[in-house]
C-alpha cells in the first residue's frame, strides 16, 4: 500500500489492520464480518502514531507504518484507549522505536505499567492539553467510561479530525477502502448497533457527556478505532450513538424465549401472532438457545417492548434465559416495557423468577404474566393474546 492510498487528509494516514480470523470479539461477541483495529499515523514535522493494533497483527502494522514514514522515527505514541485490541502493540512499538514518547492521561499510565510494564518518556495530558506537531495542532479531551476509565479523544484543529477511540466504531472489517466516501457502508449500520449494545451499552451517560463535549466542535473526519473513517456520514454516525446512549427505541417488540420441547415456544408464537394482528410490524423472536446474545442485545437496544418467557428448570429459570436476562440487566437499559410468561411441568418457578428479576431491576411491566402447565390449553392462548394486546397498546402509546 503506497502513501497515497493511506492518506486521509492533511498529513494523517490510516495504518490500521483487519482481523478476519477471530470468531469472538472479547471472546464473547461474534464477528461474522471480522473487525478492524484502526491506527493513524500523522506524518508531520513531529511524527505521531494514534493508538496501536492487536499484537497478532504487529508485522502488518509495522510494514504499513514504514510505507508512510520509511526509516524516520516516531516521536509520539498517543494512547486514546488501553483495551488490548488497541494497546496490544505498545511493547513492540517501544522495541522498534525506543525513543518514542508515550502520550496519555494519568489513568493511561497506570494501565500501561500494569499491562505491559513499559517505562518510557511520557507526556501526561489533562483535559484541554495540546501538542503541536508542526502542521497539525492536537488537543486532548478526557472522555472517561466510554467505555473504560482512561478513554480520551484527540482532536486536530488544523484539519478538524477527531480521533475518537472506540466511540463511533463498529464491527466489520474494511474491504480495501477505509473512508466512508469511497466504500459501500451498508453492512456497517447494523454492526454499529450491535457493537454499541454489546461493548458500550452500559455507559449511556458517559457517552452523552462525551457527545456534549464534542458539540459545536467542527469535525470533518471521525477516525475511530473500529470500522470506517467517517467523513460523509458523520451526522448519521453521531445520531446513532446519540440515540443509543439515550436508550431511545423504535416501536417494536423483541420476544426472548427458551423452550426445551417446543411447548413454551408455542406461547411465544401465540403472543407474536397476536402482536401482529394488533398492527405491530417490528416483531423479532429470539430462541435463546439458537440466537447469540450479541444479536438479542442489539434488538433490545432497538425496540421498546420486551417479552421474556421460559420453562422452569431445576426450580429456577431456564439457564439460557437467566444468562440473557443478566446481560440485559448489566447494560442498565432504560425506557423499555416488559411482559413475561413461563411454563412448568410439575412445580412452577419460571414466572416467579422473572417477576423477581423485573422487580429487582425496576422495569416497567405491562399485562398479566402467563403461566402454563405442560402444554397450551384454550385459556393459555387467550392469556397470551391478552398479554400481546396489552403490549401492543403500551408500545403505541
Ligand atoms: Fe476496541 Fe474498548 O476496545
mmCIF file of C-alpha atoms and ligand atoms in Angstrom:
data_model
loop_
_atom_site.group_PDB
_atom_site.id
_atom_site.type_symbol
_atom_site.label_atom_id
_atom_site.label_comp_id
_atom_site.label_asym_id
_atom_site.label_seq_id
_atom_site.Cartn_x
_atom_site.Cartn_y
_atom_site.Cartn_z
ATOM 1 C CA UNK A 1 0.000 0.000 0.000
ATOM 2 C CA UNK A 2 1.562 3.291 -1.103
ATOM 3 C CA UNK A 3 1.466 6.549 0.800
ATOM 4 C CA UNK A 4 -1.328 7.988 -1.349
ATOM 5 C CA UNK A 5 -3.628 5.037 -0.580
ATOM 6 C CA UNK A 6 -3.264 5.523 3.173
ATOM 7 C CA UNK A 7 -3.828 9.296 3.233
ATOM 8 C CA UNK A 8 -6.979 10.567 4.943
ATOM 9 C CA UNK A 9 -6.371 14.319 4.970
ATOM 10 C CA UNK A 10 -3.607 16.764 5.885
ATOM 11 C CA UNK A 11 -0.761 14.515 6.973
ATOM 12 C CA UNK A 12 -2.988 11.906 8.605
ATOM 13 C CA UNK A 13 -2.610 8.325 7.311
ATOM 14 C CA UNK A 14 -4.551 5.142 8.006
ATOM 15 C CA UNK A 15 -2.273 2.343 9.236
ATOM 16 C CA UNK A 16 -4.882 0.034 10.811
ATOM 17 C CA UNK A 17 -5.309 -3.699 10.192
ATOM 18 C CA UNK A 18 -8.156 -6.138 9.557
ATOM 19 C CA UNK A 19 -8.899 -9.210 11.624
ATOM 20 C CA UNK A 20 -10.870 -11.765 9.609
ATOM 21 C CA UNK A 21 -9.694 -14.682 11.738
ATOM 22 C CA UNK A 22 -11.081 -14.112 15.214
ATOM 23 C CA UNK A 23 -14.500 -15.643 15.838
ATOM 24 C CA UNK A 24 -15.400 -13.810 19.021
ATOM 25 C CA UNK A 25 -14.543 -10.242 19.984
ATOM 26 C CA UNK A 26 -13.629 -10.105 23.700
ATOM 27 C CA UNK A 27 -14.059 -13.887 23.422
ATOM 28 C CA UNK A 28 -17.812 -13.285 23.570
ATOM 29 C CA UNK A 29 -19.247 -11.408 20.593
ATOM 30 C CA UNK A 30 -19.432 -12.999 17.101
ATOM 31 C CA UNK A 31 -17.526 -11.390 14.249
ATOM 32 C CA UNK A 32 -19.208 -12.708 11.067
ATOM 33 C CA UNK A 33 -17.722 -9.851 9.054
ATOM 34 C CA UNK A 34 -14.474 -9.525 11.019
ATOM 35 C CA UNK A 35 -13.279 -6.355 12.726
ATOM 36 C CA UNK A 36 -10.671 -3.688 12.053
ATOM 37 C CA UNK A 37 -8.214 -2.308 14.579
ATOM 38 C CA UNK A 38 -7.616 1.232 13.376
ATOM 39 C CA UNK A 39 -4.458 3.182 13.981
ATOM 40 C CA UNK A 40 -3.467 6.524 12.487
ATOM 41 C CA UNK A 41 -0.075 7.949 11.667
ATOM 42 C CA UNK A 42 0.461 11.701 11.429
ATOM 43 C CA UNK A 43 3.483 12.264 9.202
ATOM 44 C CA UNK A 44 4.242 15.815 10.338
ATOM 45 C CA UNK A 45 7.422 17.650 11.430
ATOM 46 C CA UNK A 46 6.974 15.541 14.528
ATOM 47 C CA UNK A 47 5.553 12.083 13.763
ATOM 48 C CA UNK A 48 2.694 10.846 15.912
ATOM 49 C CA UNK A 49 1.029 7.436 15.996
ATOM 50 C CA UNK A 50 -2.515 7.381 17.380
ATOM 51 C CA UNK A 51 -3.236 4.054 19.117
ATOM 52 C CA UNK A 52 -1.783 0.709 18.038
ATOM 53 C CA UNK A 53 -3.364 -2.621 16.994
ATOM 54 C CA UNK A 54 -3.863 -6.146 18.317
ATOM 55 C CA UNK A 55 -0.391 -7.633 18.825
ATOM 56 C CA UNK A 56 -1.188 -10.542 16.441
ATOM 57 C CA UNK A 57 -1.047 -8.066 13.559
ATOM 58 C CA UNK A 58 2.129 -6.235 14.521
ATOM 59 C CA UNK A 59 4.124 -7.294 11.443
ATOM 60 C CA UNK A 60 1.471 -5.944 9.068
ATOM 61 C CA UNK A 61 1.143 -2.822 11.211
ATOM 62 C CA UNK A 62 4.879 -2.094 11.206
ATOM 63 C CA UNK A 63 5.017 -2.630 7.448
ATOM 64 C CA UNK A 64 2.245 -0.072 6.958
ATOM 65 C CA UNK A 65 3.980 2.432 9.239
ATOM 66 C CA UNK A 66 7.236 2.092 7.308
ATOM 67 C CA UNK A 67 5.420 2.544 3.995
ATOM 68 C CA UNK A 68 4.462 6.012 5.207
ATOM 69 C CA UNK A 69 7.494 7.234 7.136
ATOM 70 C CA UNK A 70 10.270 4.944 5.916
ATOM 71 C CA UNK A 71 13.057 4.920 8.495
ATOM 72 C CA UNK A 72 12.006 8.171 10.197
ATOM 73 C CA UNK A 73 11.448 7.669 13.912
ATOM 74 C CA UNK A 74 8.035 8.087 15.549
ATOM 75 C CA UNK A 75 8.153 10.913 18.075
ATOM 76 C CA UNK A 76 4.864 10.338 19.898
ATOM 77 C CA UNK A 77 2.553 7.407 20.568
ATOM 78 C CA UNK A 78 -0.828 8.786 21.596
ATOM 79 C CA UNK A 79 -2.926 6.295 23.553
ATOM 80 C CA UNK A 80 -6.622 7.149 23.449
ATOM 81 C CA UNK A 81 -7.669 3.763 24.820
ATOM 82 C CA UNK A 82 -5.891 0.967 26.652
ATOM 83 C CA UNK A 83 -8.040 -2.078 25.846
ATOM 84 C CA UNK A 84 -5.586 -4.606 24.384
ATOM 85 C CA UNK A 85 -7.177 -4.671 20.921
ATOM 86 C CA UNK A 86 -5.564 -1.214 20.603
ATOM 87 C CA UNK A 87 -2.785 -1.170 23.170
ATOM 88 C CA UNK A 88 -1.518 -4.687 22.385
ATOM 89 C CA UNK A 89 1.393 -3.484 20.262
ATOM 90 C CA UNK A 90 2.736 -0.861 22.673
ATOM 91 C CA UNK A 91 5.650 -3.019 23.880
ATOM 92 C CA UNK A 92 6.636 -3.930 20.313
ATOM 93 C CA UNK A 93 6.398 -0.331 19.114
ATOM 94 C CA UNK A 94 8.635 0.645 22.006
ATOM 95 C CA UNK A 95 11.154 -2.031 20.915
ATOM 96 C CA UNK A 96 11.248 -0.706 17.346
ATOM 97 C CA UNK A 97 11.094 2.956 18.354
ATOM 98 C CA UNK A 98 12.950 3.081 21.693
ATOM 99 C CA UNK A 99 12.984 6.876 21.882
ATOM 100 C CA UNK A 100 9.237 7.253 21.448
ATOM 101 C CA UNK A 101 7.334 9.441 23.904
ATOM 102 C CA UNK A 102 4.031 7.991 25.044
ATOM 103 C CA UNK A 103 1.166 10.466 25.390
ATOM 104 C CA UNK A 104 -1.734 9.577 27.664
ATOM 105 C CA UNK A 105 -3.530 10.666 30.814
ATOM 106 C CA UNK A 106 -2.877 9.610 34.381
ATOM 107 C CA UNK A 107 -5.133 6.585 34.142
ATOM 108 C CA UNK A 108 -3.491 5.530 30.857
ATOM 109 C CA UNK A 109 -0.092 5.339 32.502
ATOM 110 C CA UNK A 110 -1.415 3.316 35.448
ATOM 111 C CA UNK A 111 -2.655 0.758 32.899
ATOM 112 C CA UNK A 112 0.468 0.760 30.700
ATOM 113 C CA UNK A 113 2.510 -0.131 33.756
ATOM 114 C CA UNK A 114 0.025 -2.810 34.810
ATOM 115 C CA UNK A 115 -0.438 -4.457 31.431
ATOM 116 C CA UNK A 116 2.968 -4.096 29.800
ATOM 117 C CA UNK A 117 5.462 -2.818 32.364
ATOM 118 C CA UNK A 118 6.683 -0.365 29.751
ATOM 119 C CA UNK A 119 8.797 2.515 31.013
ATOM 120 C CA UNK A 120 9.130 5.337 28.525
ATOM 121 C CA UNK A 121 9.420 9.041 28.088
ATOM 122 C CA UNK A 122 5.909 10.240 28.668
ATOM 123 C CA UNK A 123 3.641 13.233 28.412
ATOM 124 C CA UNK A 124 0.746 13.053 30.845
ATOM 125 C CA UNK A 125 -2.089 15.145 29.435
ATOM 126 C CA UNK A 126 -5.131 16.635 31.160
ATOM 127 C CA UNK A 127 -8.370 17.994 29.737
ATOM 128 C CA UNK A 128 -7.545 20.549 27.031
ATOM 129 C CA UNK A 129 -3.782 19.839 26.917
ATOM 130 C CA UNK A 130 -2.247 20.479 23.490
ATOM 131 C CA UNK A 131 0.533 19.021 21.382
ATOM 132 C CA UNK A 132 1.983 20.837 18.348
ATOM 133 C CA UNK A 133 3.276 18.511 15.610
ATOM 134 C CA UNK A 134 4.137 21.315 13.170
ATOM 135 C CA UNK A 135 1.177 21.490 10.798
ATOM 136 C CA UNK A 136 -1.284 19.567 12.980
ATOM 137 C CA UNK A 137 -2.202 21.010 16.388
ATOM 138 C CA UNK A 138 -3.668 18.416 18.707
ATOM 139 C CA UNK A 139 -5.899 18.902 21.739
ATOM 140 C CA UNK A 140 -6.837 16.147 24.182
ATOM 141 C CA UNK A 141 -10.277 15.639 25.692
ATOM 142 C CA UNK A 142 -10.855 13.195 28.524
ATOM 143 C CA UNK A 143 -13.940 11.043 27.956
ATOM 144 C CA UNK A 144 -13.883 8.636 30.917
ATOM 145 C CA UNK A 145 -16.004 5.474 30.805
ATOM 146 C CA UNK A 146 -16.547 5.466 27.058
ATOM 147 C CA UNK A 147 -16.218 2.582 27.923
ATOM 148 C CA UNK A 148 -13.069 2.335 30.091
ATOM 149 C CA UNK A 149 -11.928 4.900 32.685
ATOM 150 C CA UNK A 150 -8.844 6.109 30.770
ATOM 151 C CA UNK A 151 -10.608 6.736 27.445
ATOM 152 C CA UNK A 152 -9.827 10.069 25.811
ATOM 153 C CA UNK A 153 -10.147 11.656 22.381
ATOM 154 C CA UNK A 154 -7.594 13.583 20.363
ATOM 155 C CA UNK A 155 -8.723 16.470 18.173
ATOM 156 C CA UNK A 156 -6.700 18.014 15.381
ATOM 157 C CA UNK A 157 -7.783 21.624 14.961
ATOM 158 C CA UNK A 158 -5.838 22.102 11.698
ATOM 159 C CA UNK A 159 -7.820 19.600 9.622
ATOM 160 C CA UNK A 160 -10.706 19.177 12.101
ATOM 161 C CA UNK A 161 -10.052 15.473 12.529
ATOM 162 C CA UNK A 162 -11.331 13.690 15.629
ATOM 163 C CA UNK A 163 -9.506 10.567 16.801
ATOM 164 C CA UNK A 164 -12.338 9.193 18.880
ATOM 165 C CA UNK A 165 -11.148 5.848 20.235
ATOM 166 C CA UNK A 166 -13.938 3.244 20.326
ATOM 167 C CA UNK A 167 -16.647 5.924 20.101
ATOM 168 C CA UNK A 168 -18.397 5.885 16.697
ATOM 169 C CA UNK A 169 -16.831 2.494 15.986
ATOM 170 C CA UNK A 170 -18.477 -0.645 14.669
ATOM 171 C CA UNK A 171 -17.791 -4.309 13.973
ATOM 172 C CA UNK A 172 -16.914 -5.308 10.411
ATOM 173 C CA UNK A 173 -13.501 -5.458 8.747
ATOM 174 C CA UNK A 174 -12.654 -2.993 5.970
ATOM 175 C CA UNK A 175 -12.679 -4.221 2.409
ATOM 176 C CA UNK A 176 -9.942 -2.351 0.592
ATOM 177 C CA UNK A 177 -11.032 1.208 1.253
ATOM 178 C CA UNK A 178 -11.443 2.733 4.684
ATOM 179 C CA UNK A 179 -13.094 6.157 4.133
ATOM 180 C CA UNK A 180 -16.907 6.116 4.002
ATOM 181 C CA UNK A 181 -16.984 8.245 0.838
ATOM 182 C CA UNK A 182 -15.179 5.562 -1.131
ATOM 183 C CA UNK A 183 -16.831 2.390 0.156
ATOM 184 C CA UNK A 184 -20.268 0.785 0.427
ATOM 185 C CA UNK A 185 -21.169 1.316 4.080
ATOM 186 C CA UNK A 186 -24.437 -0.703 4.118
ATOM 187 C CA UNK A 187 -23.097 -3.548 6.251
ATOM 188 C CA UNK A 188 -21.764 -1.282 8.991
ATOM 189 C CA UNK A 189 -25.012 0.206 10.325
ATOM 190 C CA UNK A 190 -26.374 -2.961 11.953
ATOM 191 C CA UNK A 191 -22.862 -3.811 13.051
ATOM 192 C CA UNK A 192 -22.632 -0.403 14.738
ATOM 193 C CA UNK A 193 -25.778 -1.035 16.800
ATOM 194 C CA UNK A 194 -24.505 -4.490 17.732
ATOM 195 C CA UNK A 195 -21.067 -3.118 18.642
ATOM 196 C CA UNK A 196 -22.563 -0.343 20.759
ATOM 197 C CA UNK A 197 -25.082 -2.568 22.552
ATOM 198 C CA UNK A 198 -22.532 -5.306 23.250
ATOM 199 C CA UNK A 199 -19.496 -3.246 24.200
ATOM 200 C CA UNK A 200 -20.506 0.262 25.232
ATOM 201 C CA UNK A 201 -24.195 -0.299 26.149
ATOM 202 C CA UNK A 202 -23.940 0.206 29.905
ATOM 203 C CA UNK A 203 -22.293 3.605 29.561
ATOM 204 C CA UNK A 204 -25.031 5.770 28.052
ATOM 205 C CA UNK A 205 -24.435 8.630 30.444
ATOM 206 C CA UNK A 206 -20.637 8.938 29.860
ATOM 207 C CA UNK A 207 -21.286 8.723 26.095
ATOM 208 C CA UNK A 208 -23.755 11.591 26.420
ATOM 209 C CA UNK A 209 -21.154 13.625 28.351
ATOM 210 C CA UNK A 210 -18.619 12.962 25.590
ATOM 211 C CA UNK A 211 -21.119 13.984 22.901
ATOM 212 C CA UNK A 212 -21.822 17.207 24.763
ATOM 213 C CA UNK A 213 -18.087 17.902 24.881
ATOM 214 C CA UNK A 214 -17.908 17.478 21.091
ATOM 215 C CA UNK A 215 -20.993 19.598 20.380
ATOM 216 C CA UNK A 216 -20.098 22.671 18.363
ATOM 217 C CA UNK A 217 -16.636 21.355 17.532
ATOM 218 C CA UNK A 218 -16.088 21.476 13.747
ATOM 219 C CA UNK A 219 -15.379 17.917 12.626
ATOM 220 C CA UNK A 220 -14.628 16.880 9.044
ATOM 221 C CA UNK A 221 -13.401 13.352 9.802
ATOM 222 C CA UNK A 222 -14.015 10.897 12.623
ATOM 223 C CA UNK A 223 -11.194 8.408 12.951
ATOM 224 C CA UNK A 224 -12.387 5.767 15.391
ATOM 225 C CA UNK A 225 -10.604 2.586 16.364
ATOM 226 C CA UNK A 226 -13.050 0.209 14.605
ATOM 227 C CA UNK A 227 -14.710 0.412 11.202
ATOM 228 C CA UNK A 228 -14.671 3.094 8.511
ATOM 229 C CA UNK A 229 -13.282 6.608 8.799
ATOM 230 C CA UNK A 230 -16.382 8.787 8.757
ATOM 231 C CA UNK A 231 -16.323 11.896 6.574
ATOM 232 C CA UNK A 232 -19.543 11.954 4.573
ATOM 233 C CA UNK A 233 -21.812 10.322 7.142
ATOM 234 C CA UNK A 234 -20.670 11.988 10.358
ATOM 235 C CA UNK A 235 -24.160 13.261 11.159
ATOM 236 C CA UNK A 236 -25.690 9.799 10.796
ATOM 237 C CA UNK A 237 -22.995 8.164 12.935
ATOM 238 C CA UNK A 238 -23.234 10.748 15.714
ATOM 239 C CA UNK A 239 -27.041 10.442 15.534
ATOM 240 C CA UNK A 240 -26.866 6.666 16.044
ATOM 241 C CA UNK A 241 -24.539 6.998 19.045
ATOM 242 C CA UNK A 242 -26.739 9.760 20.444
ATOM 243 C CA UNK A 243 -29.944 7.720 20.146
ATOM 244 C CA UNK A 244 -28.376 4.556 21.539
ATOM 245 C CA UNK A 245 -26.805 6.349 24.504
ATOM 246 C CA UNK A 246 -30.155 7.977 25.287
ATOM 247 C CA UNK A 247 -31.683 4.457 25.158
ATOM 248 C CA UNK A 248 -34.205 5.683 22.594
ATOM 249 C CA UNK A 249 -36.294 2.952 20.982
ATOM 250 C CA UNK A 250 -38.481 2.227 17.983
ATOM 251 C CA UNK A 251 -41.995 0.810 18.049
ATOM 252 C CA UNK A 252 -41.489 -2.943 18.100
ATOM 253 C CA UNK A 253 -41.243 -5.997 20.336
ATOM 254 C CA UNK A 254 -38.431 -8.441 20.995
ATOM 255 C CA UNK A 255 -39.640 -11.832 22.211
ATOM 256 C CA UNK A 256 -36.873 -13.651 24.037
ATOM 257 C CA UNK A 257 -37.674 -17.198 24.977
ATOM 258 C CA UNK A 258 -36.277 -20.572 25.892
ATOM 259 C CA UNK A 259 -38.024 -23.846 25.163
ATOM 260 C CA UNK A 260 -36.862 -27.446 25.576
ATOM 261 C CA UNK A 261 -39.544 -29.382 23.694
ATOM 262 C CA UNK A 262 -41.495 -26.621 21.949
ATOM 263 C CA UNK A 263 -44.362 -26.081 24.407
ATOM 264 C CA UNK A 264 -43.078 -22.760 25.767
ATOM 265 C CA UNK A 265 -42.221 -21.798 22.210
ATOM 266 C CA UNK A 266 -45.911 -22.073 21.313
ATOM 267 C CA UNK A 267 -46.646 -19.404 23.934
ATOM 268 C CA UNK A 268 -44.125 -17.140 22.169
ATOM 269 C CA UNK A 269 -45.673 -17.914 18.769
ATOM 270 C CA UNK A 270 -49.143 -17.151 20.065
ATOM 271 C CA UNK A 271 -48.005 -13.815 21.535
ATOM 272 C CA UNK A 272 -46.209 -12.871 18.315
ATOM 273 C CA UNK A 273 -49.226 -13.703 16.156
ATOM 274 C CA UNK A 274 -51.470 -11.512 18.288
ATOM 275 C CA UNK A 275 -48.942 -8.653 18.280
ATOM 276 C CA UNK A 276 -49.000 -8.812 14.504
ATOM 277 C CA UNK A 277 -52.804 -8.898 14.479
ATOM 278 C CA UNK A 278 -52.686 -5.766 16.630
ATOM 279 C CA UNK A 279 -50.669 -3.991 13.939
ATOM 280 C CA UNK A 280 -47.152 -4.315 15.393
ATOM 281 C CA UNK A 281 -44.824 -4.663 12.419
ATOM 282 C CA UNK A 282 -41.475 -4.946 14.133
ATOM 283 C CA UNK A 283 -41.540 -8.265 15.951
ATOM 284 C CA UNK A 284 -38.304 -10.154 16.498
ATOM 285 C CA UNK A 285 -38.397 -13.630 18.032
ATOM 286 C CA UNK A 286 -35.227 -14.989 19.603
ATOM 287 C CA UNK A 287 -34.888 -18.567 20.759
ATOM 288 C CA UNK A 288 -32.051 -18.046 23.261
ATOM 289 C CA UNK A 289 -30.641 -21.489 22.544
ATOM 290 C CA UNK A 290 -30.178 -20.504 18.895
ATOM 291 C CA UNK A 291 -29.751 -16.714 18.698
ATOM 292 C CA UNK A 292 -26.480 -15.405 20.085
ATOM 293 C CA UNK A 293 -26.952 -12.916 22.926
ATOM 294 C CA UNK A 294 -24.980 -10.369 20.875
ATOM 295 C CA UNK A 295 -27.848 -10.081 18.372
ATOM 296 C CA UNK A 296 -30.520 -10.206 21.064
ATOM 297 C CA UNK A 297 -28.888 -7.259 22.843
ATOM 298 C CA UNK A 298 -28.824 -5.280 19.599
ATOM 299 C CA UNK A 299 -32.586 -5.794 19.234
ATOM 300 C CA UNK A 300 -33.207 -4.932 22.880
ATOM 301 C CA UNK A 301 -31.451 -1.614 22.188
ATOM 302 C CA UNK A 302 -33.623 -1.113 19.107
ATOM 303 C CA UNK A 303 -37.157 -1.838 20.294
ATOM 304 C CA UNK A 304 -39.375 -0.602 23.099
ATOM 305 C CA UNK A 305 -41.190 -3.815 24.074
ATOM 306 C CA UNK A 306 -39.505 -6.886 25.511
ATOM 307 C CA UNK A 307 -41.401 -10.094 26.246
ATOM 308 C CA UNK A 308 -39.496 -12.819 28.044
ATOM 309 C CA UNK A 309 -40.526 -16.410 28.647
ATOM 310 C CA UNK A 310 -39.085 -19.785 29.549
ATOM 311 C CA UNK A 311 -39.686 -23.121 31.198
ATOM 312 C CA UNK A 312 -38.881 -23.871 34.811
ATOM 313 C CA UNK A 313 -35.587 -25.724 35.178
ATOM 314 C CA UNK A 314 -34.309 -27.103 38.496
ATOM 315 C CA UNK A 315 -36.889 -24.887 40.184
ATOM 316 C CA UNK A 316 -35.200 -21.858 38.575
ATOM 317 C CA UNK A 317 -35.255 -20.052 35.257
ATOM 318 C CA UNK A 318 -34.202 -21.936 32.157
ATOM 319 C CA UNK A 319 -30.432 -21.209 32.420
ATOM 320 C CA UNK A 320 -30.017 -19.739 28.918
ATOM 321 C CA UNK A 321 -32.770 -17.223 29.603
ATOM 322 C CA UNK A 322 -31.330 -16.378 33.001
ATOM 323 C CA UNK A 323 -27.946 -15.662 31.379
ATOM 324 C CA UNK A 324 -29.651 -13.460 28.793
ATOM 325 C CA UNK A 325 -31.580 -11.510 31.420
ATOM 326 C CA UNK A 326 -28.342 -10.877 33.301
ATOM 327 C CA UNK A 327 -26.743 -9.493 30.127
ATOM 328 C CA UNK A 328 -29.687 -7.138 29.653
ATOM 329 C CA UNK A 329 -29.568 -6.010 33.288
ATOM 330 C CA UNK A 330 -25.801 -5.384 33.073
ATOM 331 C CA UNK A 331 -26.450 -2.755 30.401
ATOM 332 C CA UNK A 332 -28.722 -0.695 32.612
ATOM 333 C CA UNK A 333 -31.088 -0.179 29.716
ATOM 334 C CA UNK A 334 -33.817 2.388 30.284
ATOM 335 C CA UNK A 335 -37.276 3.121 28.923
ATOM 336 C CA UNK A 336 -38.278 -0.426 27.962
ATOM 337 C CA UNK A 337 -41.584 -2.160 28.703
ATOM 338 C CA UNK A 338 -41.533 -5.796 29.811
ATOM 339 C CA UNK A 339 -44.081 -8.582 29.558
ATOM 340 C CA UNK A 340 -43.416 -12.168 30.587
ATOM 341 C CA UNK A 341 -44.574 -15.734 30.554
ATOM 342 C CA UNK A 342 -43.371 -19.113 31.773
ATOM 343 C CA UNK A 343 -44.076 -22.808 31.896
ATOM 344 C CA UNK A 344 -43.627 -25.743 34.195
ATOM 345 C CA UNK A 345 -44.224 -29.470 34.287
ATOM 346 C CA UNK A 346 -44.903 -30.235 37.963
ATOM 347 C CA UNK A 347 -43.894 -27.149 40.021
ATOM 348 C CA UNK A 348 -43.824 -23.599 38.676
ATOM 349 C CA UNK A 349 -40.871 -21.258 39.255
ATOM 350 C CA UNK A 350 -40.100 -19.501 35.937
ATOM 351 C CA UNK A 351 -42.811 -16.840 36.177
ATOM 352 C CA UNK A 352 -41.954 -16.147 39.807
ATOM 353 C CA UNK A 353 -38.233 -15.789 38.993
ATOM 354 C CA UNK A 354 -38.841 -13.445 36.047
ATOM 355 C CA UNK A 355 -41.073 -11.348 38.325
ATOM 356 C CA UNK A 356 -38.212 -11.146 40.861
ATOM 357 C CA UNK A 357 -35.791 -10.103 38.113
ATOM 358 C CA UNK A 358 -38.141 -7.387 36.870
ATOM 359 C CA UNK A 359 -38.791 -6.070 40.366
ATOM 360 C CA UNK A 360 -35.076 -6.019 41.198
ATOM 361 C CA UNK A 361 -34.276 -4.017 38.063
ATOM 362 C CA UNK A 362 -37.349 -1.781 38.390
ATOM 363 C CA UNK A 363 -38.559 -2.397 34.843
ATOM 364 C CA UNK A 364 -41.987 -1.245 33.734
ATOM 365 C CA UNK A 365 -44.348 -4.210 33.292
ATOM 366 C CA UNK A 366 -47.334 -4.494 31.034
ATOM 367 C CA UNK A 367 -50.182 -7.045 31.041
ATOM 368 C CA UNK A 368 -50.643 -10.123 33.170
ATOM 369 C CA UNK A 369 -47.857 -12.729 33.140
ATOM 370 C CA UNK A 370 -48.968 -16.032 31.653
ATOM 371 C CA UNK A 371 -48.112 -19.304 33.353
ATOM 372 C CA UNK A 372 -48.640 -22.618 31.577
ATOM 373 C CA UNK A 373 -48.633 -26.160 32.941
ATOM 374 C CA UNK A 374 -47.198 -28.681 30.467
ATOM 375 C CA UNK A 375 -48.834 -27.534 27.211
ATOM 376 C CA UNK A 376 -51.109 -24.981 25.557
ATOM 377 C CA UNK A 377 -54.816 -25.039 26.508
ATOM 378 C CA UNK A 378 -57.595 -22.739 25.248
ATOM 379 C CA UNK A 379 -57.173 -20.446 28.255
ATOM 380 C CA UNK A 380 -53.377 -20.262 27.671
ATOM 381 C CA UNK A 381 -53.984 -18.975 24.132
ATOM 382 C CA UNK A 382 -56.423 -16.429 25.497
ATOM 383 C CA UNK A 383 -53.983 -15.226 28.189
ATOM 384 C CA UNK A 384 -51.109 -14.991 25.674
ATOM 385 C CA UNK A 385 -53.294 -12.911 23.364
ATOM 386 C CA UNK A 386 -54.252 -10.594 26.225
ATOM 387 C CA UNK A 387 -50.585 -10.089 27.096
ATOM 388 C CA UNK A 388 -49.839 -9.280 23.441
ATOM 389 C CA UNK A 389 -52.739 -6.840 23.269
ATOM 390 C CA UNK A 390 -51.544 -5.028 26.392
ATOM 391 C CA UNK A 391 -48.017 -4.814 24.966
ATOM 392 C CA UNK A 392 -49.230 -3.569 21.575
ATOM 393 C CA UNK A 393 -51.225 -0.820 23.245
ATOM 394 C CA UNK A 394 -48.353 0.147 25.554
ATOM 395 C CA UNK A 395 -45.694 0.487 22.834
ATOM 396 C CA UNK A 396 -48.006 2.520 20.622
ATOM 397 C CA UNK A 397 -48.567 4.956 23.484
HETATM 398 FE FE1 LIG B 1 -11.799 -1.561 20.818
HETATM 399 FE FE2 LIG B 1 -12.552 -0.887 24.018
HETATM 400 O O1 LIG B 1 -11.512 -1.587 22.639
#
